[in-house]
């Protein structure tokens, strides 16, 4: 039979030692690819397995829910206020449940939903979320935050990037947890210097039912979501669901559209009545999208009247460029600076003589793409071995195929490849080659300059497994041990392929999507810009003790995790200074390469770098009364160098970078909570010390020339406070407010690794893209059958550069949601109509920022979404 609510609470609380597995992803692309082309991966499960450090039975009934940092756990009687709660843990955390998630526009990215949590700033690329966005928590960017989906990491396994448009359909998310600035003791990740975000899939329902949601909105937005629950369909309590969605809409700015398809399935089998279970779940997501065109400082200087944007030499940290001084007309000019809607390639017509694509299709929207196919399968289980001992076993598999689009012009004859802006057959601008050329456009000559699709493809296969044991020494005294194995195979290539005569890709995945699409040089070698293979392998052991004292008023949590992480690297291309990726892929001899480049590193195989560390974690909660508590926490985090960091060129030793150290953090929190059915309140002060920060930049060599290099540059110190208050004084009214202050500054200048001179004066400068102040709130009124909600957020000024010489202005946005309940169907589910308005007052503001070192490096901006109206009809029966 199915577990009781109380025993299911224990199951959810047993999540603690969940595993981590990185899910590299990318965002969508214009061309629609039907579902039948892709294989849906059934299998696997949301692991509720792993024993929790703070079991539910050790908490009093009046206390707030008990949660773990990786997977949000349940409670004995959830205490929430309109979908908002502050769980009673030693760490500063916040949780949003499906009650609030469902009020947002259907399909909205879950990372956009958490934007109303203090300390979090998410800038969505568009109103619907399928184009991605940027996440910051307490000054840390998404690549330094561990994000998990049912315990499976969604950060890329190579560079830890977070692709927010690839996440689970919002209708299937039970709740989302934000753990500020700290990780859990057994968090099995190499990329969590800045905290964690986890969202959890709902369980299959116990009764047969179906759900259907259709949404229609501005910019030709169409989305359909459907789910079918089997209910319990065996004498053993087995239940399952399957769900699918399809989303399609136009970009709100410029040409292009976004398409997203998703399949999900889950089967859950309880074992007995004590919370034991096995579970399988599968997830497949396919995105096709065009990038929005970013507007750089150099573009602004060209587009706006002379003198509007001063010369770079006149812009300094003392006299920064404040983009808040631009007027409405100037912003409108920049807003309408978009990619080209049409193009035609001269080389596409072929014929005798020389055709050149150098001035054609360089800004065409349909090669500025970001296609991805991602999938994961998850198995999880929990077994009670005795009254005191619980074992769990979790396993998972993930697959990713993605790229970021892009084109380059190639000279068919190497003798012509020295032309400005033109690549030779090796995919580099670094001068003429020596080999006979190749006819790229099939017109029987070798005199053309041909534009080709030239993306950077990434393919990842990842497996992960975690085993955990929790032993209850005595009532209120628990120990826990866990072991994790995680292995990701990360293949990075850069094949070229033809475009049609109108500049459209023959395949969005270029040369890897069929042998006939891959272009080769005269020697028969692939034309490509990178050829790498890496393995990221993690072995980790973790242990934890949790004790309850003073009649359960005091909880002490002590733990440690020891990750043993390594990357095994193979680079089949030469490594040289001066090109975009420091890669030179060629069939030329070593002598020929040496004749061209005075400094280089030869291809290599199986170079191994290791990062082992011990990361302690300690915290407490002291409950003065059933609803009042104080908490404190100390934890250490680290982020191992990314794959691209390790392939970069070291100009001092004339070899790939090998001396990078992991980034390390020490995080401290101290705060207080009040939690009841009427009020949920939390306030905390925090401090984070951060050392060995890794940056990638271009530096000048003593003898002239430049190189791209990655290095540890110093310390960051940040502190601040986060506060939130949710109140429901009467059933028909709920109020929520939050505020956060973040002061995150760089402590050291950036030095030239060759000369030791200061190259970037960053000491004392604020961390980019991090607002000092964020303030907001939400109000919701329920007067059956109508309910109306509105939420507002203010985001302070942000810097676009490391030296703080360009400022993006503050902004305030307001969103509205309203619902009309049309009643229930057969006493189950029901029908309702929902209206969502994003950016109600149509505020023009700068959203995503593409930051850089200084104004001279041309930082870029994207506009936030305009007012957008979405109507939905929802059926559940």
XYZ file of C-alpha atoms in Angstrom, residues 82-402:
321
model
C 0.974 31.143 0.105
C 3.755 28.891 -1.176
C 6.637 30.540 0.749
C 8.463 28.980 3.664
C 11.674 29.316 5.680
C 12.838 25.820 6.682
C 14.436 25.341 10.073
C 18.009 24.412 9.204
C 21.444 25.696 10.224
C 21.866 27.258 6.773
C 20.053 30.282 5.391
C 17.489 28.828 2.993
C 14.228 29.656 1.273
C 11.639 27.421 -0.361
C 8.890 28.124 -2.881
C 6.211 25.486 -3.426
C 3.920 24.631 -6.334
C 1.269 26.892 -4.812
C 3.346 29.928 -5.794
C 5.006 28.394 -8.866
C 1.573 27.809 -10.436
C 0.738 31.526 -10.144
C 3.551 32.406 -12.568
C 3.032 32.171 -16.307
C 2.925 28.476 -17.337
C 6.286 27.181 -18.543
C 8.222 29.975 -16.844
C 11.827 29.025 -16.037
C 12.091 27.968 -12.411
C 15.181 30.166 -11.996
C 13.039 33.165 -12.899
C 10.475 32.154 -10.285
C 13.076 32.293 -7.489
C 13.776 35.926 -8.406
C 11.540 36.978 -5.502
C 13.876 35.365 -2.965
C 16.286 37.800 -1.248
C 19.893 37.627 -2.422
C 18.890 36.144 -5.786
C 18.947 38.090 -9.036
C 17.863 36.386 -12.250
C 17.640 38.272 -15.534
C 15.541 36.373 -18.061
C 16.418 36.769 -21.734
C 12.745 36.885 -22.703
C 9.330 36.852 -20.997
C 8.788 33.097 -21.323
C 12.154 31.714 -20.226
C 13.002 29.340 -23.078
C 15.806 31.649 -24.262
C 17.744 31.388 -20.985
C 19.042 34.017 -18.598
C 21.700 34.885 -16.014
C 21.671 33.926 -12.329
C 23.477 35.629 -9.439
C 23.311 34.738 -5.742
C 25.227 36.905 -3.272
C 27.565 37.980 -6.066
C 28.284 34.480 -7.419
C 27.415 33.728 -11.045
C 25.569 30.619 -12.188
C 28.759 28.697 -12.990
C 29.755 28.916 -9.314
C 26.359 27.785 -8.007
C 25.423 24.116 -7.891
C 21.977 23.686 -9.433
C 20.212 20.351 -9.206
C 17.078 18.732 -10.583
C 16.038 15.941 -8.207
C 19.655 15.795 -7.078
C 21.045 15.606 -10.620
C 23.234 18.580 -11.420
C 22.212 20.794 -14.316
C 25.532 22.642 -14.470
C 27.718 21.780 -17.441
C 30.337 19.177 -16.575
C 33.099 21.063 -18.390
C 32.650 24.774 -17.647
C 29.864 24.571 -15.016
C 27.624 26.878 -17.082
C 23.983 26.940 -16.060
C 21.484 26.749 -18.924
C 18.242 27.833 -17.324
C 16.031 27.241 -20.385
C 16.539 23.472 -20.211
C 14.722 22.838 -16.951
C 11.686 20.789 -15.993
C 8.194 21.986 -16.949
C 6.884 24.185 -14.161
C 3.688 22.132 -13.714
C 5.788 19.156 -12.569
C 7.879 21.014 -9.979
C 6.777 20.315 -6.424
C 9.066 22.897 -4.833
C 12.369 24.731 -5.265
C 15.004 25.356 -2.602
C 17.678 28.087 -2.519
C 20.608 27.546 -0.176
C 22.461 30.856 0.111
C 26.220 30.951 -0.186
C 26.851 27.475 1.248
C 26.661 23.841 0.215
C 25.607 20.804 2.155
C 28.230 18.602 3.746
C 27.743 15.796 1.221
C 27.103 17.919 -1.865
C 28.882 15.900 -4.574
C 29.960 18.713 -6.846
C 33.117 20.440 -8.055
C 31.386 23.738 -8.810
C 29.579 24.968 -5.707
C 31.589 27.874 -4.355
C 28.466 30.037 -4.147
C 25.587 27.909 -2.845
C 22.944 25.603 -4.292
C 19.553 25.698 -5.988
C 17.460 22.551 -6.206
C 14.021 21.846 -7.524
C 12.076 18.644 -6.992
C 9.664 16.735 -9.211
C 6.216 15.946 -7.885
C 5.201 12.369 -7.095
C 2.778 10.423 -9.284
C -0.732 10.838 -7.934
C -2.559 8.025 -6.165
C -5.713 8.388 -8.283
C -6.192 8.169 -12.035
C -6.246 11.646 -13.531
C -5.149 13.944 -16.314
C -4.028 17.564 -16.609
C -4.067 19.844 -19.645
C -2.912 23.438 -19.927
C -2.974 25.646 -23.012
C -1.399 29.115 -23.041
C -1.534 31.841 -25.663
C 0.319 35.133 -25.402
C 2.081 38.032 -27.032
C 4.722 37.365 -29.685
C 2.667 34.460 -31.000
C 3.263 32.441 -27.857
C 1.684 28.977 -27.961
C 2.279 26.326 -25.328
C 0.549 23.039 -24.616
C 1.219 20.884 -21.558
C -0.432 17.538 -20.799
C 0.090 14.957 -18.067
C -1.522 11.600 -17.351
C -1.370 9.954 -13.915
C -2.155 6.246 -13.728
C -3.053 6.276 -10.062
C -2.279 3.110 -8.092
C -2.512 0.346 -10.688
C -1.130 -2.749 -8.911
C -1.858 -4.443 -5.585
C 1.599 -3.251 -4.507
C 0.814 0.465 -4.699
C 2.664 1.182 -7.949
C 1.829 4.512 -9.589
C 3.257 6.568 -12.454
C 2.834 9.589 -14.679
C 3.859 10.653 -18.162
C 3.886 14.271 -19.331
C 4.746 16.240 -22.447
C 4.875 19.882 -23.517
C 5.445 21.867 -26.693
C 6.328 25.572 -26.716
C 6.757 27.925 -29.654
C 6.947 31.711 -29.940
C 8.650 34.582 -31.717
C 11.384 36.693 -30.214
C 10.100 39.961 -28.766
C 12.966 41.855 -30.389
C 14.334 41.196 -33.859
C 13.799 38.174 -36.112
C 13.827 34.620 -34.824
C 11.733 32.193 -32.850
C 12.097 29.770 -29.984
C 10.884 26.198 -29.811
C 11.020 23.788 -26.929
C 9.749 20.250 -26.547
C 9.859 18.124 -23.430
C 8.920 14.626 -22.263
C 8.883 13.387 -18.675
C 7.900 10.123 -17.027
C 8.138 8.624 -13.586
C 7.143 5.380 -11.893
C 7.154 5.011 -8.115
C 6.966 1.758 -6.159
C 6.615 1.873 -2.368
C 7.997 -1.079 -0.426
C 6.047 -1.798 2.717
C 4.699 1.029 4.821
C 7.869 2.503 6.365
C 8.937 4.757 3.508
C 11.089 2.301 1.536
C 10.728 2.539 -2.234
C 12.262 2.237 -5.658
C 11.683 4.846 -8.333
C 12.475 5.365 -12.013
C 12.203 8.633 -13.938
C 13.148 9.915 -17.365
C 13.491 13.388 -18.863
C 14.084 14.553 -22.439
C 14.329 18.186 -23.544
C 14.938 19.698 -26.966
C 15.513 23.416 -27.546
C 15.963 25.356 -30.758
C 16.405 29.081 -30.462
C 17.997 32.158 -31.955
C 20.103 34.467 -29.823
C 18.924 38.012 -29.261
C 21.437 40.477 -30.636
C 23.455 42.075 -27.874
C 24.324 45.752 -28.023
C 27.946 46.570 -27.236
C 29.461 49.871 -26.158
C 31.082 50.140 -29.590
C 27.671 49.641 -31.222
C 26.219 52.410 -29.057
C 28.987 54.783 -30.089
C 28.156 54.096 -33.761
C 24.358 54.143 -33.480
C 23.866 57.172 -31.237
C 24.643 60.830 -31.995
C 28.306 61.825 -31.811
C 29.468 62.462 -28.280
C 26.690 60.480 -26.611
C 29.134 57.703 -25.761
C 32.548 59.242 -24.973
C 35.785 57.821 -26.297
C 37.172 54.936 -24.255
C 40.010 57.112 -23.027
C 37.489 59.477 -21.414
C 35.750 56.653 -19.523
C 37.428 55.705 -16.242
C 36.404 54.270 -12.855
C 36.423 57.852 -11.576
C 34.265 59.077 -14.503
C 32.310 55.970 -15.480
C 29.873 55.635 -18.352
C 26.402 55.529 -16.791
C 23.949 53.995 -19.250
C 21.131 55.363 -17.094
C 21.697 58.771 -18.725
C 20.409 57.522 -22.099
C 16.987 58.975 -22.949
C 13.963 57.090 -24.306
C 14.731 57.911 -27.939
C 18.301 56.676 -27.598
C 17.190 53.492 -25.863
C 14.666 52.928 -28.638
C 17.448 53.213 -31.232
C 19.465 50.568 -29.421
C 16.391 48.389 -28.909
C 15.873 48.243 -32.674
C 19.469 47.213 -33.404
C 18.873 43.585 -34.330
C 20.151 40.701 -36.408
C 19.440 40.602 -40.143
C 16.187 38.892 -41.101
C 17.359 37.909 -44.610
C 20.617 37.295 -46.435
C 22.031 35.689 -49.550
C 25.520 34.281 -50.025
C 27.365 35.211 -53.248
C 29.205 31.884 -53.095
C 25.882 30.079 -53.084
C 25.350 30.764 -56.778
C 28.820 29.422 -57.694
C 30.139 29.893 -61.191
C 33.514 30.916 -62.613
C 35.619 33.577 -60.962
C 35.904 34.614 -57.360
C 32.844 35.034 -55.128
C 33.234 36.441 -51.647
C 30.932 36.053 -48.621
C 33.000 38.330 -46.390
C 30.375 41.101 -46.459
C 27.306 38.817 -46.486
C 25.317 37.052 -43.768
C 27.685 37.906 -40.932
C 24.772 39.139 -38.791
C 22.111 36.737 -40.042
C 19.747 35.637 -37.276
C 19.515 31.994 -38.331
C 23.173 31.219 -37.703
C 23.088 32.922 -34.299
C 21.648 29.787 -32.766
C 21.878 27.644 -29.653
C 20.457 24.162 -30.308
C 20.489 21.436 -27.680
C 19.228 17.911 -27.040
C 19.440 16.813 -23.408
C 18.192 13.819 -21.465
C 18.592 12.133 -18.134
C 17.535 8.879 -16.507
C 17.462 8.353 -12.765
C 17.132 5.356 -10.465
C 16.743 5.739 -6.713
C 15.946 3.446 -3.827
C 15.620 3.341 -0.064
C 15.755 0.275 2.180
C 15.281 -0.047 5.931
C 17.851 -2.579 7.101
C 16.904 -2.304 10.762
C 15.088 0.031 13.122
C 18.244 2.151 13.273
C 19.897 1.655 9.873
C 18.732 2.880 6.476
C 20.537 2.325 3.177
C 20.017 4.097 -0.122
C 21.384 3.567 -3.607
C 21.008 6.155 -6.370
C 22.223 6.023 -9.960
C 21.803 8.247 -13.005
C 22.796 8.827 -16.604
C 22.784 12.073 -18.603
C 23.323 12.955 -22.239
C 23.921 16.350 -23.857
C 24.426 17.553 -27.423
C 24.649 21.331 -27.859
